[in-house]
Amino acid sequence: MNAFVNEAKAKTAGEETLDPADWEQLRVLARRITDDAVDYTRDIRERPLWRDMPPEVRARFRSPLPREGRPLAEVYDDLVTHMLPYPMGNIHPRFWMWYMGASNFTGALGDFLAAILGSNLGGGDHAAAEIDQQVVAWMKEIMGYPATASGTLVSGGSMANLIGLTVARNRMSGIDMRDLGIGALKAPLRFYSSDQVHSCHRIALETMGLGNRALCRVPSDAACRMDIPALRKFIARDRAAGLQPACVIATAGTVNTGAIDDLEAIADFCADEGLWLHVDGCIGALLAIAPEGKALVRGIARADSIALDPHKWLHAPFEVGCALVRDADAHFGAFTVTPEYLENAPRGIASGAWLHDFGLQTSRGFRALKVWMALEEQGAAKFGRLIDQDLAHARHLSERITATPDLRLCFPTTINIVCFRYDPGGLSEPELKRLNTEIMVRMQEAGVAAVSDTTVQGRHCLRAALNNHRTTRADLDILIDEVARQGAALIGDAVSGSH
Ligand SMILES: *Cc1c(COP(=O)(O)O)cnc(C)c1O
C-alpha cells in the first residue's frame, strides 16, 4: 500500500500544491491559533458583547481580490486586529437577541476536524457518512420517532421546514408532483399555520410554487397559540370553496413569544381530517430532552414531519438544522434521483447510501460531527438540564420584571422567551416604541447586554430569548438594572429637555 509513497512525492518541475513548504512552521502557527481560541472563549465575559466597527476596519474588508499571497501568519494577524474584536456577540453570556445558540468549543473543534477530513456528505461509504446518519438517528430518538422514520441534516431550520413542507406538498397533491408540477393540480393546495408562524414558511411556499396565499394564517389566541376552532372553520370554508387543504403547520415555540400550539389537539384534528401535520420545532422540539420541559411538547411525535435546529438549543456552531419525516418512502420519494454519474458501485467508496437523496444539496458538509462530538462529550442529559436552566432563567427574569416599577411583562412566558417593556405610564404606543428601541440600542452600543424587539398583536416589546448556556441569574439582574436605568435616564432627559 505504501509502495508508491516516496515515488509519488517526487515533484515534476512546475508542479504546485496548497500544502505548506514547511510543516513545522505551520504547526507553530496552528498551535498559536488554537491557544488564542481557548483564551478568546474563556475570556468572553471580559470583553464588550459588541462594538461598532471603526471606518478603518470596514475599509479593510473592502479591498480588491488579492492577486498574490502572503504568509499565513500575516493573514491571521490581520484577523486578530480586524475581525476578532468585532463579533456579533452571540457567544457572550448577555446576548439574548432573536433566537440563537451560544456555540461551544467542542463544536468548533468538530467543525475544524470535519474540514480537516474534508469529506463530502453527499454520500458514499465512509465513517463520516455513518456519523451523519447516527446523528439523524439520535434526533429521531429524541423526538420519539420510530427507527423506520427518515431524516437529514441541513443548513438550518428554514431549510428543514422547506424539506418537510415539500414532502407534504408532494404526498398530499394527489398527482405525480415531481413529474407534472403544480400546473397539474386539480385544486389549489392550502397550508395552515397560526399568524405567529416564522417567515421561512412563506418563503418555502413561494419557492414551492404555491405562493404566499396558499399559507392561511389562522388567528392566535391571547396566549399566542393557534385558535383551533378558527382552524376548523377555515378548513371547512376552503373545502366548500373547492380548495384542497393539505397540511397544518403547528409551531412548538413561536419566534415572537415562545408559545407552543396545542400539538395533541392539532394532531387529533389532522388525523380526523386526513391532513399532513408538520411541526416547526426549531425553537421548542428539543424540549423533549429536558426533564421539566418535555411535558410542553407532548404529542410532537405524532407529526408527519418535524423541523428542528441543533444550532439553537444544542448550541452547535452555525450551521446545522434537521428535517425528520415519519414516512421514509415519502421523504426519499420527494428528492431521490440517480444521474448516471452517481450510480452505486457494488463495493468501494460509491457503495454507500446517497445522502443527497434526502434534500436539495448534492455536496453536503460534515455538519454532523460538531453535534456528535458535543453529545458524546456532554451527554444528552446535560443538554436537557441546560434547557431546563433556560426555562428557570426565563421565570426568574419574568418575576424580576413584574416586581420592578416601570417594567411590564407584555405576554405570558411559556418557555425561554420573555417579552417586556419599559413603561412608566402615560406614554402613547409610538412613544413607548421609540423609548424602548432607544433603550435596546444603547445597551448594545455600550456592549452590556443584547435583547431584540418585536411587535406582537399590535404591541411593541423588548424580547429576551434566553437560549444561552453561559447566562447566569446575575446576568439577568444586570439586564433589569440596565433597562430601568436607561429608561429612567431617557425619561429624565425628555423631561429636562422640555423645559
Ligand atoms: C429560527 C427559526 C426558524 C428558522 O431557522 P434557521 O435555523 O434560522 O434557518 C424557523 N422557525 C422558527 C420557529 C425559528 O425559531
Short mmCIF file of C-alpha atoms and ligand atoms in Angstrom, two decimals:
data_model
loop_
_atom_site.label_atom_id
_atom_site.label_comp_id
_atom_site.label_asym_id
_atom_site.label_seq_id
_atom_site.Cartn_x
_atom_site.Cartn_y
_atom_site.Cartn_z
CA MET A 1 0.00 0.00 0.00
CA ASN A 2 2.82 2.40 0.87
CA ALA A 3 4.88 1.26 -2.01
CA PHE A 4 4.26 4.39 -4.01
CA VAL A 5 4.78 6.96 -1.24
CA ASN A 6 8.30 8.03 -1.98
CA GLU A 7 7.97 7.65 -5.69
CA ALA A 8 4.92 9.92 -5.80
CA LYS A 9 6.45 12.57 -3.54
CA ALA A 10 8.92 13.50 -6.23
CA LYS A 11 7.69 16.64 -7.96
CA THR A 12 7.87 17.29 -11.64
CA ALA A 13 9.20 20.79 -12.32
CA GLY A 14 6.48 23.46 -12.07
CA GLU A 15 4.02 21.39 -10.02
CA GLU A 16 2.37 23.26 -7.16
CA THR A 17 0.20 22.42 -4.16
CA LEU A 18 -1.69 24.26 -1.42
CA ASP A 19 0.20 22.32 1.24
CA PRO A 20 2.89 24.32 3.06
CA ALA A 21 6.56 24.09 2.18
CA ASP A 22 7.37 23.98 5.90
CA TRP A 23 5.06 21.82 8.01
CA GLU A 24 6.82 22.73 11.27
CA GLN A 25 6.17 26.42 10.70
CA LEU A 26 2.51 25.60 10.12
CA ARG A 27 2.43 23.56 13.34
CA VAL A 28 3.63 26.57 15.36
CA LEU A 29 1.01 28.86 13.86
CA ALA A 30 -1.78 26.30 14.20
CA ARG A 31 -0.92 25.92 17.90
CA ARG A 32 -0.99 29.68 18.36
CA ILE A 33 -4.42 29.91 16.71
CA THR A 34 -5.86 27.17 18.95
CA ASP A 35 -4.27 28.75 22.05
CA ASP A 36 -5.78 32.11 21.15
CA ALA A 37 -9.15 30.44 20.53
CA VAL A 38 -9.16 28.90 24.00
CA ASP A 39 -8.35 32.28 25.59
CA TYR A 40 -10.93 34.03 23.42
CA THR A 41 -13.65 31.68 24.60
CA ARG A 42 -12.52 31.60 28.24
CA ASP A 43 -12.38 35.40 28.50
CA ILE A 44 -15.60 36.12 26.61
CA ARG A 45 -17.16 37.82 29.66
CA GLU A 46 -14.30 40.29 29.97
CA ARG A 47 -14.81 41.83 26.56
CA PRO A 48 -17.69 44.03 25.40
CA LEU A 49 -20.50 41.97 23.91
CA TRP A 50 -20.44 44.06 20.72
CA ARG A 51 -18.79 47.19 19.43
CA ASP A 52 -19.24 49.34 16.40
CA MET A 53 -16.56 48.87 13.74
CA PRO A 54 -14.39 51.94 13.11
CA PRO A 55 -14.13 53.03 9.47
CA GLU A 56 -10.64 51.55 9.02
CA VAL A 57 -11.98 48.11 9.92
CA ARG A 58 -14.76 48.34 7.37
CA ALA A 59 -12.28 49.67 4.82
CA ARG A 60 -10.01 46.68 5.46
CA PHE A 61 -12.74 44.37 4.19
CA ARG A 62 -13.43 46.31 1.03
CA SER A 63 -10.07 45.80 -0.67
CA PRO A 64 -9.97 44.04 -4.05
CA LEU A 65 -9.04 40.43 -4.72
CA PRO A 66 -5.50 39.64 -3.55
CA ARG A 67 -3.63 38.58 -6.68
CA GLU A 68 -0.59 37.32 -4.83
CA GLY A 69 -0.47 35.67 -1.43
CA ARG A 70 1.38 36.46 1.80
CA PRO A 71 2.39 34.38 4.84
CA LEU A 72 -0.50 32.82 6.74
CA ALA A 73 0.81 34.34 10.00
CA GLU A 74 0.21 37.80 8.50
CA VAL A 75 -3.26 36.84 7.34
CA TYR A 76 -4.08 35.64 10.85
CA ASP A 77 -2.69 38.80 12.49
CA ASP A 78 -4.94 40.81 10.22
CA LEU A 79 -7.95 38.90 11.59
CA VAL A 80 -6.79 39.31 15.18
CA THR A 81 -6.84 43.07 14.60
CA HIS A 82 -9.81 43.49 12.31
CA MET A 83 -12.22 40.62 12.95
CA LEU A 84 -11.96 39.06 16.40
CA PRO A 85 -12.77 42.28 18.33
CA TYR A 86 -15.98 42.82 16.32
CA PRO A 87 -18.16 39.73 16.74
CA MET A 88 -21.94 39.57 16.54
CA GLY A 89 -21.82 38.85 20.26
CA ASN A 90 -23.96 35.73 20.44
CA ILE A 91 -21.42 33.67 22.36
CA HIS A 92 -21.42 36.32 25.12
CA PRO A 93 -23.39 35.44 28.29
CA ARG A 94 -25.64 38.52 27.95
CA PHE A 95 -26.68 38.01 24.33
CA TRP A 96 -30.39 37.20 24.06
CA MET A 97 -31.41 38.55 20.63
CA TRP A 98 -33.68 36.76 18.14
CA TYR A 99 -33.12 33.08 18.76
CA MET A 100 -29.53 31.95 18.61
CA GLY A 101 -27.37 29.32 20.14
CA ALA A 102 -24.28 30.31 22.12
CA SER A 103 -21.94 27.83 20.36
CA ASN A 104 -19.45 25.64 22.21
CA PHE A 105 -15.76 24.94 21.90
CA THR A 106 -16.16 21.23 21.27
CA GLY A 107 -18.45 22.02 18.37
CA ALA A 108 -15.82 24.37 16.98
CA LEU A 109 -13.25 21.57 17.17
CA GLY A 110 -15.79 19.38 15.38
CA ASP A 111 -16.04 21.87 12.52
CA PHE A 112 -12.25 22.00 12.37
CA LEU A 113 -11.87 18.22 12.25
CA ALA A 114 -14.67 17.97 9.69
CA ALA A 115 -12.78 20.41 7.48
CA ILE A 116 -9.51 18.55 8.02
CA LEU A 117 -11.17 15.35 6.86
CA GLY A 118 -12.70 17.39 4.04
CA SER A 119 -15.32 14.75 3.26
CA ASN A 120 -18.37 15.36 1.13
CA LEU A 121 -21.52 14.08 2.82
CA GLY A 122 -23.42 13.81 -0.43
CA GLY A 123 -22.97 10.12 0.29
CA GLY A 124 -20.58 7.25 -0.14
CA ASP A 125 -19.17 4.56 2.10
CA HIS A 126 -17.02 6.22 4.78
CA ALA A 127 -17.07 6.87 8.53
CA ALA A 128 -18.34 10.45 8.25
CA ALA A 129 -21.47 9.16 6.48
CA GLU A 130 -22.06 6.74 9.38
CA ILE A 131 -21.77 9.66 11.82
CA ASP A 132 -24.18 11.79 9.75
CA GLN A 133 -26.74 9.00 9.86
CA GLN A 134 -26.14 8.35 13.55
CA VAL A 135 -26.88 11.98 14.42
CA VAL A 136 -30.11 11.77 12.42
CA ALA A 137 -30.96 8.56 14.32
CA TRP A 138 -30.31 10.37 17.63
CA MET A 139 -32.62 13.22 16.59
CA LYS A 140 -35.34 10.66 15.81
CA GLU A 141 -34.77 9.06 19.20
CA ILE A 142 -35.02 12.45 20.94
CA MET A 143 -38.30 13.21 19.20
CA GLY A 144 -39.79 9.79 19.89
CA TYR A 145 -39.91 8.87 16.20
CA PRO A 146 -39.68 5.20 15.19
CA ALA A 147 -36.36 3.92 13.84
CA THR A 148 -38.08 3.45 10.47
CA ALA A 149 -38.54 7.24 10.10
CA SER A 150 -36.25 9.26 7.87
CA GLY A 151 -34.31 12.47 8.26
CA THR A 152 -31.49 14.66 7.06
CA LEU A 153 -29.15 17.32 8.38
CA VAL A 154 -29.46 20.64 6.58
CA SER A 155 -28.23 24.21 6.93
CA GLY A 156 -30.83 25.24 9.49
CA GLY A 157 -34.48 25.46 10.39
CA SER A 158 -35.56 27.31 7.26
CA MET A 159 -34.24 24.53 5.05
CA ALA A 160 -35.58 21.84 7.41
CA ASN A 161 -39.06 23.35 7.14
CA LEU A 162 -38.77 23.55 3.34
CA ILE A 163 -37.90 19.84 3.24
CA GLY A 164 -40.88 18.88 5.44
CA LEU A 165 -43.33 21.08 3.54
CA THR A 166 -42.12 19.83 0.15
CA VAL A 167 -42.66 16.21 1.18
CA ALA A 168 -46.13 17.22 2.45
CA ARG A 169 -46.94 19.00 -0.82
CA ASN A 170 -45.93 16.05 -2.98
CA ARG A 171 -47.64 13.46 -0.82
CA MET A 172 -50.90 15.43 -0.44
CA SER A 173 -51.17 16.70 -4.02
CA GLY A 174 -52.86 13.57 -5.37
CA ILE A 175 -50.76 13.86 -8.55
CA ASP A 176 -47.24 12.97 -9.62
CA MET A 177 -45.99 16.33 -8.43
CA ARG A 178 -42.36 15.71 -9.32
CA ASP A 179 -43.13 14.95 -12.93
CA LEU A 180 -46.05 17.24 -13.60
CA GLY A 181 -45.52 20.19 -11.28
CA ILE A 182 -48.09 22.44 -9.67
CA GLY A 183 -49.70 23.29 -13.01
CA ALA A 184 -51.33 19.86 -12.96
CA LEU A 185 -53.02 20.31 -9.55
CA LYS A 186 -56.76 19.69 -9.72
CA ALA A 187 -57.41 22.27 -7.00
CA PRO A 188 -55.12 24.78 -5.25
CA LEU A 189 -53.35 23.30 -2.22
CA ARG A 190 -53.70 25.06 1.12
CA PHE A 191 -51.40 25.02 4.17
CA TYR A 192 -52.46 26.34 7.60
CA SER A 193 -50.46 27.84 10.44
CA SER A 194 -51.11 30.41 13.14
CA ASP A 195 -50.42 34.08 12.47
CA GLN A 196 -47.32 33.64 14.67
CA VAL A 197 -45.67 31.40 12.07
CA HIS A 198 -41.99 32.01 11.23
CA SER A 199 -41.37 33.91 7.99
CA CYS A 200 -39.42 30.99 6.45
CA HIS A 201 -42.72 29.18 5.78
CA ARG A 202 -43.85 31.95 3.49
CA ILE A 203 -40.59 31.71 1.58
CA ALA A 204 -40.98 27.92 1.47
CA LEU A 205 -44.47 28.10 -0.04
CA GLU A 206 -43.33 30.72 -2.53
CA THR A 207 -40.36 28.56 -3.51
CA MET A 208 -42.59 25.50 -3.81
CA GLY A 209 -44.61 27.38 -6.42
CA LEU A 210 -47.75 27.52 -4.30
CA GLY A 211 -47.43 31.18 -3.40
CA ASN A 212 -47.81 33.14 -0.21
CA ARG A 213 -51.61 32.98 -0.33
CA ALA A 214 -51.50 29.20 -0.07
CA LEU A 215 -50.42 29.75 3.56
CA CYS A 216 -53.51 30.53 5.57
CA ARG A 217 -52.66 32.31 8.84
CA VAL A 218 -55.15 31.28 11.50
CA PRO A 219 -55.54 33.88 14.27
CA SER A 220 -53.67 33.25 17.51
CA ASP A 221 -55.38 33.45 20.90
CA ALA A 222 -54.40 35.61 23.90
CA ALA A 223 -51.58 33.16 24.69
CA CYS A 224 -50.34 33.44 21.04
CA ARG A 225 -51.37 29.83 20.27
CA MET A 226 -53.26 28.76 17.18
CA ASP A 227 -57.02 29.17 17.67
CA ILE A 228 -58.20 25.65 16.84
CA PRO A 229 -61.93 26.40 16.37
CA ALA A 230 -60.80 29.06 13.88
CA LEU A 231 -58.60 26.48 12.11
CA ARG A 232 -61.59 24.17 11.83
CA LYS A 233 -63.70 26.98 10.31
CA PHE A 234 -61.01 28.00 7.79
CA ILE A 235 -60.63 24.43 6.56
CA ALA A 236 -64.38 23.86 6.23
CA ARG A 237 -64.65 27.13 4.31
CA ASP A 238 -61.80 26.19 1.97
CA ARG A 239 -63.17 22.72 1.30
CA ALA A 240 -66.55 24.25 0.48
CA ALA A 241 -64.80 26.65 -1.92
CA GLY A 242 -63.17 23.74 -3.79
CA LEU A 243 -59.67 24.26 -2.44
CA GLN A 244 -57.52 21.34 -1.32
CA PRO A 245 -56.39 21.59 2.34
CA ALA A 246 -53.09 19.69 2.61
CA CYS A 247 -51.13 20.44 5.74
CA VAL A 248 -51.26 22.08 9.14
CA ILE A 249 -48.03 23.68 10.35
CA ALA A 250 -48.03 23.68 14.14
CA THR A 251 -45.34 25.67 15.91
CA ALA A 252 -43.62 24.32 19.01
CA GLY A 253 -42.14 27.57 20.29
CA THR A 254 -43.07 30.65 18.27
CA VAL A 255 -40.37 33.12 17.47
CA ASN A 256 -42.24 36.08 18.97
CA THR A 257 -43.21 34.76 22.39
CA GLY A 258 -42.26 31.07 22.56
CA ALA A 259 -45.89 29.93 22.50
CA ILE A 260 -46.46 26.23 21.82
CA ASP A 261 -49.50 25.26 19.77
CA ASP A 262 -51.72 22.54 21.24
CA LEU A 263 -49.93 19.67 19.49
CA GLU A 264 -52.22 16.88 20.76
CA ALA A 265 -55.39 18.69 19.71
CA ILE A 266 -53.95 19.62 16.31
CA ALA A 267 -52.72 16.02 15.78
CA ASP A 268 -56.24 14.73 16.57
CA PHE A 269 -57.71 17.26 14.16
CA CYS A 270 -55.27 16.34 11.35
CA ALA A 271 -55.98 12.63 11.86
CA ASP A 272 -59.74 13.25 11.58
CA GLU A 273 -59.37 15.48 8.52
CA GLY A 274 -56.71 13.43 6.72
CA LEU A 275 -54.20 16.30 6.75
CA TRP A 276 -50.40 16.25 6.97
CA LEU A 277 -49.10 17.58 10.29
CA HIS A 278 -45.78 19.40 10.12
CA VAL A 279 -44.32 20.74 13.37
CA ASP A 280 -41.93 23.67 13.25
CA GLY A 281 -39.90 22.78 16.31
CA CYS A 282 -36.88 24.96 15.52
CA ILE A 283 -37.20 26.52 18.94
CA GLY A 284 -39.09 24.02 21.08
CA ALA A 285 -38.69 20.49 19.71
CA LEU A 286 -35.57 19.85 21.78
CA LEU A 287 -37.59 20.47 24.95
CA ALA A 288 -38.22 16.74 24.52
CA ILE A 289 -34.85 16.03 26.22
CA ALA A 290 -35.50 18.34 29.19
CA PRO A 291 -36.83 16.62 32.33
CA GLU A 292 -39.13 19.53 33.15
CA GLY A 293 -39.67 20.98 29.68
CA LYS A 294 -40.68 17.80 27.87
CA ALA A 295 -44.30 17.95 29.03
CA LEU A 296 -44.66 21.12 26.96
CA VAL A 297 -44.18 19.25 23.67
CA ARG A 298 -46.19 16.14 24.45
CA GLY A 299 -47.63 14.75 21.23
CA ILE A 300 -44.89 16.09 18.96
CA ALA A 301 -44.02 12.55 17.78
CA ARG A 302 -47.46 12.33 16.16
CA ALA A 303 -46.32 14.79 13.48
CA ASP A 304 -45.73 13.56 9.93
CA SER A 305 -42.67 15.78 9.75
CA ILE A 306 -40.65 17.88 12.20
CA ALA A 307 -38.10 20.63 11.69
CA LEU A 308 -35.59 21.17 14.47
CA ASP A 309 -32.48 23.22 14.91
CA PRO A 310 -29.38 21.86 16.70
CA HIS A 311 -27.69 25.26 16.20
CA LYS A 312 -30.25 26.71 18.59
CA TRP A 313 -30.87 24.69 21.78
CA LEU A 314 -27.92 22.29 21.27
CA HIS A 315 -25.62 25.31 20.78
CA ALA A 316 -23.86 23.78 17.78
CA PRO A 317 -21.82 26.36 15.88
CA PHE A 318 -23.73 27.54 12.80
CA GLU A 319 -25.00 25.90 10.66
CA VAL A 320 -26.99 22.76 11.37
CA GLY A 321 -30.70 22.05 11.17
CA CYS A 322 -32.57 18.76 10.90
CA ALA A 323 -35.65 17.63 9.00
CA LEU A 324 -37.41 14.45 10.13
CA VAL A 325 -40.13 12.66 8.16
CA ARG A 326 -42.12 9.79 9.65
CA ASP A 327 -42.78 8.07 6.32
CA ALA A 328 -39.31 7.27 4.96
CA ASP A 329 -40.64 6.43 1.47
CA ALA A 330 -42.37 9.79 1.21
CA HIS A 331 -39.12 11.55 2.16
CA PHE A 332 -36.91 9.56 -0.21
CA GLY A 333 -39.50 9.78 -2.96
CA ALA A 334 -39.53 13.56 -2.84
CA PHE A 335 -35.86 14.09 -3.69
CA THR A 336 -34.17 10.95 -4.97
CA VAL A 337 -32.66 10.99 -8.41
CA THR A 338 -29.81 8.90 -9.71
CA PRO A 339 -27.91 10.54 -12.51
CA GLU A 340 -25.54 8.24 -14.38
CA TYR A 341 -22.51 9.86 -12.75
CA LEU A 342 -23.82 8.96 -9.27
CA GLU A 343 -24.64 5.31 -9.68
CA ASN A 344 -23.91 2.92 -6.84
CA ALA A 345 -20.96 0.58 -7.18
CA PRO A 346 -21.05 -2.95 -5.69
CA ARG A 347 -18.12 -2.18 -3.37
CA GLY A 348 -15.77 0.70 -2.58
CA ILE A 349 -16.39 4.39 -1.97
CA ALA A 350 -19.53 4.63 -4.10
CA SER A 351 -21.26 1.68 -2.42
CA GLY A 352 -22.75 3.66 0.49
CA ALA A 353 -26.13 5.39 0.75
CA TRP A 354 -26.56 8.60 -1.22
CA LEU A 355 -27.38 11.12 1.50
CA HIS A 356 -28.11 13.79 -1.10
CA ASP A 357 -31.29 11.83 -1.89
CA PHE A 358 -32.99 13.40 1.14
CA GLY A 359 -32.80 17.07 0.28
CA LEU A 360 -31.77 19.75 -2.19
CA GLN A 361 -27.99 19.75 -1.86
CA THR A 362 -25.68 17.43 -3.78
CA SER A 363 -22.43 18.25 -1.99
CA ARG A 364 -23.04 18.31 1.75
CA GLY A 365 -20.74 19.41 4.57
CA PHE A 366 -19.91 17.22 7.55
CA ARG A 367 -22.07 19.26 9.92
CA ALA A 368 -22.93 16.15 11.91
CA LEU A 369 -19.53 15.99 13.59
CA LYS A 370 -19.89 19.10 15.78
CA VAL A 371 -23.23 17.79 17.07
CA TRP A 372 -21.89 14.27 17.53
CA MET A 373 -18.81 15.36 19.49
CA ALA A 374 -20.73 17.64 21.85
CA LEU A 375 -23.36 14.97 22.54
CA GLU A 376 -20.70 12.32 23.14
CA GLU A 377 -18.79 14.65 25.47
CA GLN A 378 -21.64 16.18 27.46
CA GLY A 379 -24.40 13.59 27.09
CA ALA A 380 -27.97 14.37 26.13
CA ALA A 381 -28.98 14.66 29.81
CA LYS A 382 -26.72 17.67 30.28
CA PHE A 383 -28.27 19.43 27.29
CA GLY A 384 -31.68 18.63 28.79
CA ARG A 385 -30.69 20.22 32.10
CA LEU A 386 -29.37 23.29 30.27
CA ILE A 387 -32.74 23.66 28.54
CA ASP A 388 -34.50 23.49 31.92
CA GLN A 389 -31.98 26.04 33.23
CA ASP A 390 -33.02 28.44 30.46
CA LEU A 391 -36.67 27.91 31.44
CA ALA A 392 -35.82 28.69 35.08
CA HIS A 393 -33.89 31.78 33.98
CA ALA A 394 -36.91 32.95 31.98
CA ARG A 395 -39.13 32.55 35.05
CA HIS A 396 -36.62 34.49 37.15
CA LEU A 397 -36.45 37.30 34.62
CA SER A 398 -40.25 37.43 34.34
CA GLU A 399 -40.58 37.64 38.13
CA ARG A 400 -37.98 40.41 38.31
CA ILE A 401 -39.83 42.34 35.58
CA THR A 402 -43.14 42.01 37.38
CA ALA A 403 -41.57 43.16 40.65
CA THR A 404 -39.77 46.18 39.14
CA PRO A 405 -41.60 49.52 38.95
CA ASP A 406 -41.97 50.81 35.35
CA LEU A 407 -41.21 47.40 33.82
CA ARG A 408 -44.09 45.37 32.39
CA LEU A 409 -44.32 41.82 31.14
CA CYS A 410 -46.14 42.02 27.78
CA PHE A 411 -47.02 38.35 27.24
CA PRO A 412 -47.07 35.27 29.43
CA THR A 413 -43.69 33.49 29.47
CA THR A 414 -44.16 29.87 28.30
CA ILE A 415 -40.59 28.80 27.68
CA ASN A 416 -37.40 30.85 27.42
CA ILE A 417 -38.63 33.94 25.56
CA VAL A 418 -39.57 36.95 27.67
CA CYS A 419 -41.45 39.90 26.14
CA PHE A 420 -41.45 43.07 28.22
CA ARG A 421 -41.07 46.82 28.06
CA TYR A 422 -40.18 49.90 30.00
CA ASP A 423 -43.48 51.64 30.59
CA PRO A 424 -43.53 54.47 33.13
CA GLY A 425 -47.20 55.19 32.33
CA GLY A 426 -48.81 57.99 30.39
CA LEU A 427 -46.98 57.31 27.07
CA SER A 428 -48.64 56.51 23.75
CA GLU A 429 -47.78 53.34 21.77
CA PRO A 430 -45.46 55.20 19.34
CA GLU A 431 -43.72 56.94 22.27
CA LEU A 432 -43.24 53.61 24.05
CA LYS A 433 -41.80 52.10 20.88
CA ARG A 434 -39.31 54.96 20.47
CA LEU A 435 -38.31 54.79 24.14
CA ASN A 436 -37.80 51.03 24.23
CA THR A 437 -35.96 50.93 20.91
CA GLU A 438 -33.55 53.54 22.27
CA ILE A 439 -33.01 51.52 25.47
CA MET A 440 -32.27 48.42 23.38
CA VAL A 441 -29.80 50.18 21.09
CA ARG A 442 -28.00 51.95 23.94
CA MET A 443 -27.42 48.67 25.79
CA GLN A 444 -25.96 47.16 22.61
CA GLU A 445 -23.73 50.15 21.90
CA ALA A 446 -22.42 50.04 25.46
CA GLY A 447 -21.64 46.36 24.87
CA VAL A 448 -23.50 45.44 28.08
CA ALA A 449 -26.46 43.34 27.01
CA ALA A 450 -28.29 42.49 23.80
CA VAL A 451 -32.05 41.98 23.52
CA SER A 452 -34.10 42.38 20.34
CA ASP A 453 -37.58 43.77 19.83
CA THR A 454 -40.78 42.72 18.12
CA THR A 455 -44.40 43.71 17.77
CA VAL A 456 -46.93 41.09 18.85
CA GLN A 457 -50.67 41.53 18.37
CA GLY A 458 -50.06 45.26 17.92
CA ARG A 459 -47.84 45.78 20.97
CA HIS A 460 -44.16 46.65 20.61
CA CYS A 461 -41.93 44.98 23.19
CA LEU A 462 -38.38 44.12 24.00
CA ARG A 463 -37.69 40.44 23.72
CA ALA A 464 -35.09 38.36 25.52
CA ALA A 465 -34.57 34.83 24.20
CA LEU A 466 -32.65 33.11 27.00
CA ASN A 467 -31.01 30.44 24.92
CA ASN A 468 -27.51 30.72 26.31
CA HIS A 469 -25.61 28.19 28.40
CA ARG A 470 -23.28 30.94 29.67
CA THR A 471 -26.01 33.13 31.17
CA THR A 472 -26.23 33.35 34.96
CA ARG A 473 -29.00 34.82 37.12
CA ALA A 474 -26.66 37.69 37.89
CA ASP A 475 -26.54 38.48 34.15
CA LEU A 476 -30.33 38.77 34.15
CA ASP A 477 -30.22 41.06 37.17
CA ILE A 478 -27.80 43.28 35.23
CA LEU A 479 -30.32 43.40 32.37
CA ILE A 480 -33.14 44.51 34.69
CA ASP A 481 -30.96 47.20 36.26
CA GLU A 482 -29.75 48.46 32.88
CA VAL A 483 -33.20 48.68 31.31
CA ALA A 484 -34.54 50.52 34.38
CA ARG A 485 -31.52 52.85 34.49
CA GLN A 486 -31.54 53.67 30.76
CA GLY A 487 -35.31 54.09 30.79
CA ALA A 488 -35.24 56.47 33.75
CA ALA A 489 -32.36 58.44 32.19
CA LEU A 490 -34.22 58.82 28.89
CA ILE A 491 -37.40 59.94 30.64
CA GLY A 492 -35.31 62.36 32.71
CA ASP A 493 -33.70 63.78 29.54
CA ALA A 494 -37.08 64.17 27.90
CA VAL A 495 -38.48 66.00 30.95
CA SER A 496 -35.50 68.34 31.36
CA GLY A 497 -35.33 68.85 27.57
CA SER A 498 -38.93 70.07 27.50
CA HIS A 499 -38.22 72.93 29.95
C1 LIG B 1 -35.08 30.02 13.84
C2 LIG B 1 -36.41 29.56 13.38
C3 LIG B 1 -36.62 29.16 12.07
C4 LIG B 1 -35.55 29.27 11.01
O1 LIG B 1 -34.44 28.53 11.35
P1 LIG B 1 -32.97 28.92 10.81
O2 LIG B 1 -32.12 27.95 11.50
O3 LIG B 1 -32.73 30.35 11.25
O4 LIG B 1 -32.99 28.80 9.34
C5 LIG B 1 -37.85 28.64 11.73
N1 LIG B 1 -38.84 28.58 12.63
C6 LIG B 1 -38.70 29.00 13.90
C7 LIG B 1 -39.84 28.89 14.85
C8 LIG B 1 -37.47 29.53 14.31
O5 LIG B 1 -37.32 29.96 15.55
#
